[in-house]
Short mmCIF file of C-alpha atoms in Angstrom, two decimals:
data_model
loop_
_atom_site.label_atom_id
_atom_site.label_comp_id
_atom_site.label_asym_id
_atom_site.label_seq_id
_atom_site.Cartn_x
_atom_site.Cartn_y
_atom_site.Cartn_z
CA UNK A 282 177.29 4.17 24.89
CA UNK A 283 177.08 4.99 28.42
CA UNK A 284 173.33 5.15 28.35
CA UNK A 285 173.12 1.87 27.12
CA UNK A 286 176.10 0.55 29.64
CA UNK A 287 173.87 2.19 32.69
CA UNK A 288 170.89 0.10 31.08
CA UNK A 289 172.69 -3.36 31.21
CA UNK A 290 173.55 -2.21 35.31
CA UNK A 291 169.73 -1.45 36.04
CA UNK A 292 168.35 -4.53 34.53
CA UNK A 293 170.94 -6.87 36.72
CA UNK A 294 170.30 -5.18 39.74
CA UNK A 295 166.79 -4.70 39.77
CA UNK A 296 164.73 -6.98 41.41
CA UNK A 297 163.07 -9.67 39.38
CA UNK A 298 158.88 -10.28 39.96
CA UNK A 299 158.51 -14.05 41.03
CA UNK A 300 155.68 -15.88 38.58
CA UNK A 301 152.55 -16.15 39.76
CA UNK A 302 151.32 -19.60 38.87
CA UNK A 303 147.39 -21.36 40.23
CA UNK A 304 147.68 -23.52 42.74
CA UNK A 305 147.56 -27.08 41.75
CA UNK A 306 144.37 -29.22 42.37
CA UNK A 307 144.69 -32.93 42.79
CA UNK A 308 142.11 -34.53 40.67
CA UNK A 309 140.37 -35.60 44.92
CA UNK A 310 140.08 -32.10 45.32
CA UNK A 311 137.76 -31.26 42.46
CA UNK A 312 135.94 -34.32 42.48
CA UNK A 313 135.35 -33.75 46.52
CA UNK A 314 134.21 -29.84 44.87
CA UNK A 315 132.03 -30.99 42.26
CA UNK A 316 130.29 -33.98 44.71
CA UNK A 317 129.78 -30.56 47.31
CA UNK A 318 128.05 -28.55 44.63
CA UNK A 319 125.90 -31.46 43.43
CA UNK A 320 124.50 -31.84 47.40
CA UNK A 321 124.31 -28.19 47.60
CA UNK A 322 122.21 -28.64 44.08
CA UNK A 323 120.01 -31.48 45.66
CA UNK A 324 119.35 -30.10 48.56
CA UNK A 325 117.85 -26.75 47.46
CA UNK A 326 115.82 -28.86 45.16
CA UNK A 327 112.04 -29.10 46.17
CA UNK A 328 111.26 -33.23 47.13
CA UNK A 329 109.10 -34.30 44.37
CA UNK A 330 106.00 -35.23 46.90
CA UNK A 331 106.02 -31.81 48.02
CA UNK A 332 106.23 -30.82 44.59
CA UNK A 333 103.18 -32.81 43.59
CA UNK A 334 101.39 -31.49 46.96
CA UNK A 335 101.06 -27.80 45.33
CA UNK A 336 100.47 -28.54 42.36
CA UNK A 337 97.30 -30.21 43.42
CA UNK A 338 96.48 -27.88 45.79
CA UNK A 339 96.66 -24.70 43.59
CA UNK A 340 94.08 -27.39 41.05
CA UNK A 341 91.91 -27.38 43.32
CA UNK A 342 91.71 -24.13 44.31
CA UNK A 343 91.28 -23.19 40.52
CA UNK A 344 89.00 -25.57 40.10
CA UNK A 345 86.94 -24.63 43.30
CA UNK A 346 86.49 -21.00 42.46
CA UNK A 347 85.53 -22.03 38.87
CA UNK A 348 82.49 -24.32 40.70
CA UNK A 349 81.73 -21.38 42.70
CA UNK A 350 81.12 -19.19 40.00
CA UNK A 351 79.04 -21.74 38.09
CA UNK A 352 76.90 -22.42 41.32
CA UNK A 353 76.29 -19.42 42.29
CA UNK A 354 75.95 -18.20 38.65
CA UNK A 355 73.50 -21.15 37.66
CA UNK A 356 71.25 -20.67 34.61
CA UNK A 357 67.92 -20.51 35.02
CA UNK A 358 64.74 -22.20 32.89
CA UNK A 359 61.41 -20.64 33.42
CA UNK A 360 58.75 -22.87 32.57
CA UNK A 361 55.37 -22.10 32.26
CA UNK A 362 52.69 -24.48 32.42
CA UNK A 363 49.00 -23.67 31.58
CA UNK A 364 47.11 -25.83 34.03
CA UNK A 365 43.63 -24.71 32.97
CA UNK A 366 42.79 -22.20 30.18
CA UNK A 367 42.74 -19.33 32.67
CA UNK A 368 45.89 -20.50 34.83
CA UNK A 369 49.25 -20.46 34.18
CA UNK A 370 52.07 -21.60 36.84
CA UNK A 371 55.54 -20.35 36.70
CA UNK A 372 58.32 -22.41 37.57
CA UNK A 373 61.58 -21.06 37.94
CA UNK A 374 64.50 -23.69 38.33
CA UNK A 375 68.24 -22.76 38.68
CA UNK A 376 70.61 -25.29 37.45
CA UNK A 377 73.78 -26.32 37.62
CA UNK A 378 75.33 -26.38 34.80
CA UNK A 379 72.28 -26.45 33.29
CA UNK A 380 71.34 -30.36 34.63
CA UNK A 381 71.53 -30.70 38.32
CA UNK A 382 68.60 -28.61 40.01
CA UNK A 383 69.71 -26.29 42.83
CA UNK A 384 66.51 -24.91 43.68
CA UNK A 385 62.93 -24.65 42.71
CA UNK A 386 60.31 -21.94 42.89
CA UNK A 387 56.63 -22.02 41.72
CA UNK A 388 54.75 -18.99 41.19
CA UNK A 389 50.53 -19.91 41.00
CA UNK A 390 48.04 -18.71 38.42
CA UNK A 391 50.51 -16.13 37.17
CA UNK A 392 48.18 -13.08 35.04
CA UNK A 393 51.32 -11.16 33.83
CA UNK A 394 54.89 -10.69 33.43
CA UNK A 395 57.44 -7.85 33.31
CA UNK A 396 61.22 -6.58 33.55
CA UNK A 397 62.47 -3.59 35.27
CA UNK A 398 65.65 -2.14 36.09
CA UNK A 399 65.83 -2.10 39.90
CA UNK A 400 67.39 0.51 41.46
CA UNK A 401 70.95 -0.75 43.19
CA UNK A 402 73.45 1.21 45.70
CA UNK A 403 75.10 4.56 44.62
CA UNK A 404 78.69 4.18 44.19
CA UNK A 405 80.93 6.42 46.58
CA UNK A 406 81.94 9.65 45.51
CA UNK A 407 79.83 9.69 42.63
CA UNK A 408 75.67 10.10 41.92
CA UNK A 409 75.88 6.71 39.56
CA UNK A 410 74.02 3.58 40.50
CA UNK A 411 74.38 -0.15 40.03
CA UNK A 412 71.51 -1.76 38.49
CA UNK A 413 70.39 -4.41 36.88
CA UNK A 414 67.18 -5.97 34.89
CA UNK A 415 65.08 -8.65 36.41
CA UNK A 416 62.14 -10.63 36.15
CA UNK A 417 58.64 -9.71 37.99
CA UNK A 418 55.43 -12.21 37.78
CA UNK A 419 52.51 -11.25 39.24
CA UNK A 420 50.00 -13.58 40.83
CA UNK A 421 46.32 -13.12 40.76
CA UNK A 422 46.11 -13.47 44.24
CA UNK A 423 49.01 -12.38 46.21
CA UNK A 424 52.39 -10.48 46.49
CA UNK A 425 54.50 -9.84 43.27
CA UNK A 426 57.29 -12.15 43.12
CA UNK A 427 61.03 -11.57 41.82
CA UNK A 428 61.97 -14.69 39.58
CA UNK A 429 65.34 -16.21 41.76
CA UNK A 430 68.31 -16.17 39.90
CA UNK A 431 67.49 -13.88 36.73
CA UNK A 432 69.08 -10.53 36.46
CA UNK A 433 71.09 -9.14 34.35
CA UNK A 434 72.66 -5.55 32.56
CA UNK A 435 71.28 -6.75 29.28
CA UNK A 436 67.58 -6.44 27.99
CA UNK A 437 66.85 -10.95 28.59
CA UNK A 438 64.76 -10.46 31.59
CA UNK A 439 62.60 -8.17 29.83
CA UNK A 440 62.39 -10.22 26.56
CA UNK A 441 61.50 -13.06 28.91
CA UNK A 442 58.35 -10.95 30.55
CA UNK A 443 57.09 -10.46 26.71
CA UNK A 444 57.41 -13.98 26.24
CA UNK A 445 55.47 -14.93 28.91
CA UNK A 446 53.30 -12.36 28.64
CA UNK A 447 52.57 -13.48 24.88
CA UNK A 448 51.82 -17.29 26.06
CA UNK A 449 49.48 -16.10 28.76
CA UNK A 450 47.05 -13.77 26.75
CA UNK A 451 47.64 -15.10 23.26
CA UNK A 452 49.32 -18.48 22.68
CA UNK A 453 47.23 -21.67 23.12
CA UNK A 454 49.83 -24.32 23.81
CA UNK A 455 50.63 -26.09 26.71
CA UNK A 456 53.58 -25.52 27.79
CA UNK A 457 56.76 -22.52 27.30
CA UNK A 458 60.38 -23.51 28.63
CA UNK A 459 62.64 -20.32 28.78
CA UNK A 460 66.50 -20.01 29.56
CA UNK A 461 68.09 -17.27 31.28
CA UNK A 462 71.98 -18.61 30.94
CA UNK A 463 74.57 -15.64 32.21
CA UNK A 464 76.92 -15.91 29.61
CA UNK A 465 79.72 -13.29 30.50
CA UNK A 466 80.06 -14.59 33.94
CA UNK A 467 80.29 -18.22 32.61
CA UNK A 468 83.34 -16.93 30.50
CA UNK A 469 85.27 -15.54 33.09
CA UNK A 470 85.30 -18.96 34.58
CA UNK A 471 87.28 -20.36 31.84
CA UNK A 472 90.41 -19.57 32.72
CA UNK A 473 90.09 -21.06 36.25
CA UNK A 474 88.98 -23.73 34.04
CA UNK A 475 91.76 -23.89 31.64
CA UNK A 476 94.58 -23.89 34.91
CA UNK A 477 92.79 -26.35 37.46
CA UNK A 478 92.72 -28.88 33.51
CA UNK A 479 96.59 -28.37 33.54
CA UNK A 480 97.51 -28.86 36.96
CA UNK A 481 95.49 -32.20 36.72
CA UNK A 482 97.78 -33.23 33.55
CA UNK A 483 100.92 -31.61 35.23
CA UNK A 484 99.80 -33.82 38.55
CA UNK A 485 99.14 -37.43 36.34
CA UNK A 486 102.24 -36.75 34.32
CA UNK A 487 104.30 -36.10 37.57
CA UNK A 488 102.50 -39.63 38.97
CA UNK A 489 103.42 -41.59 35.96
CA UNK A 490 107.24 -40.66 35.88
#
């Protein structure tokens, strides 16, 4: 009884918490907030020109190093021409693409052909070399020559020289026409390929809208 009398004393002289209730927002006040974030919003936001800007200019940087690699990647014909039945001439034309020309060489009165590995520079740190197969012709009269723009790890330049060989000493016809087309190299420019194609459609669709 006295517990519960000193119980009713406590609770009406101890100190009551105030409420805590939010502030109240006018309906100004968050439509002045939401206006600030929207500006805050737009002006982070990249201007659409700009926007356009890069995505042309990463294109065409895609697209420039995919041109590089076909240029300076070209393929190559060989054709061999049998002026008079003991000459042959050996062009060798690199291609863009395999249409536009990039440069010419003519090799006269050609008597044979071969492929050998050359001998390239030693890595560091280890006995190893870097080599690779390319195409010899050999003049009757004058210095061996190194067909421009045919080498590679794989066995074509020498399957080329046996070709040649074959329609010096044996064939009859008139004329041979061989490609030398660096396939794996071709490949890797895909890719570049593949992203300087979508930044063009990413750049029209942009331009349209």
């Amino acid at each position: 009884m006295a517990k519960a009398e000193a119980e009713k004393t406590y609770a009406r002289i101890a100190p009551t918490e105030p409420e805590c209730h939010p502030p109240a927002v006018n309906a100004g006040e968050l439509k002045w907030q939401s206006k600030s974030k929207k500006q805050v919003r737009a002006a982070k936001a990249m201007p659409k020109w700009q926007a356009l800007l890069m995505v042309a200019a990463i294109g065409a940087a895609f697209l420039f190093g995919a041109g590089l690699i076909f240029w300076t990647q070209a393929p190559a014909a060989v054709r061999c021409d049998r002026v008079s039945r003991d000459r042959v001439d050996v062009t060798v034309e690199c291609r863009f693409l395999g249409f536009h020309t990039i440069s010419t060489e003519t090799v006269p009165d050609v008597i044979n052909a071969f492929g050998v590995r050359e001998a390239g520079s030693k890595k560091s740190g280890s006995g190893s070399s870097f080599s690779q197969n390319v195409l010899l012709l050999n003049p009757r009269q004058g210095a061996q020559r190194r067909a421009s723009g045919i080498a590679s790890q794989l066995n074509r330049p020498r399957a080329m020289a046996r070709q040649i060989d074959e329609f010096i000493n044996v064939s009859s016809e008139r004329s041979l026409t061989l490609w030398y087309v660096p396939w794996l190299l071709h490949l890797l420019a895909l890719p570049f390929v593949f992203v300087a194609l979508l930044m063009l459609f990413v750049l029209g669709k942009g331009l349209l809208l």
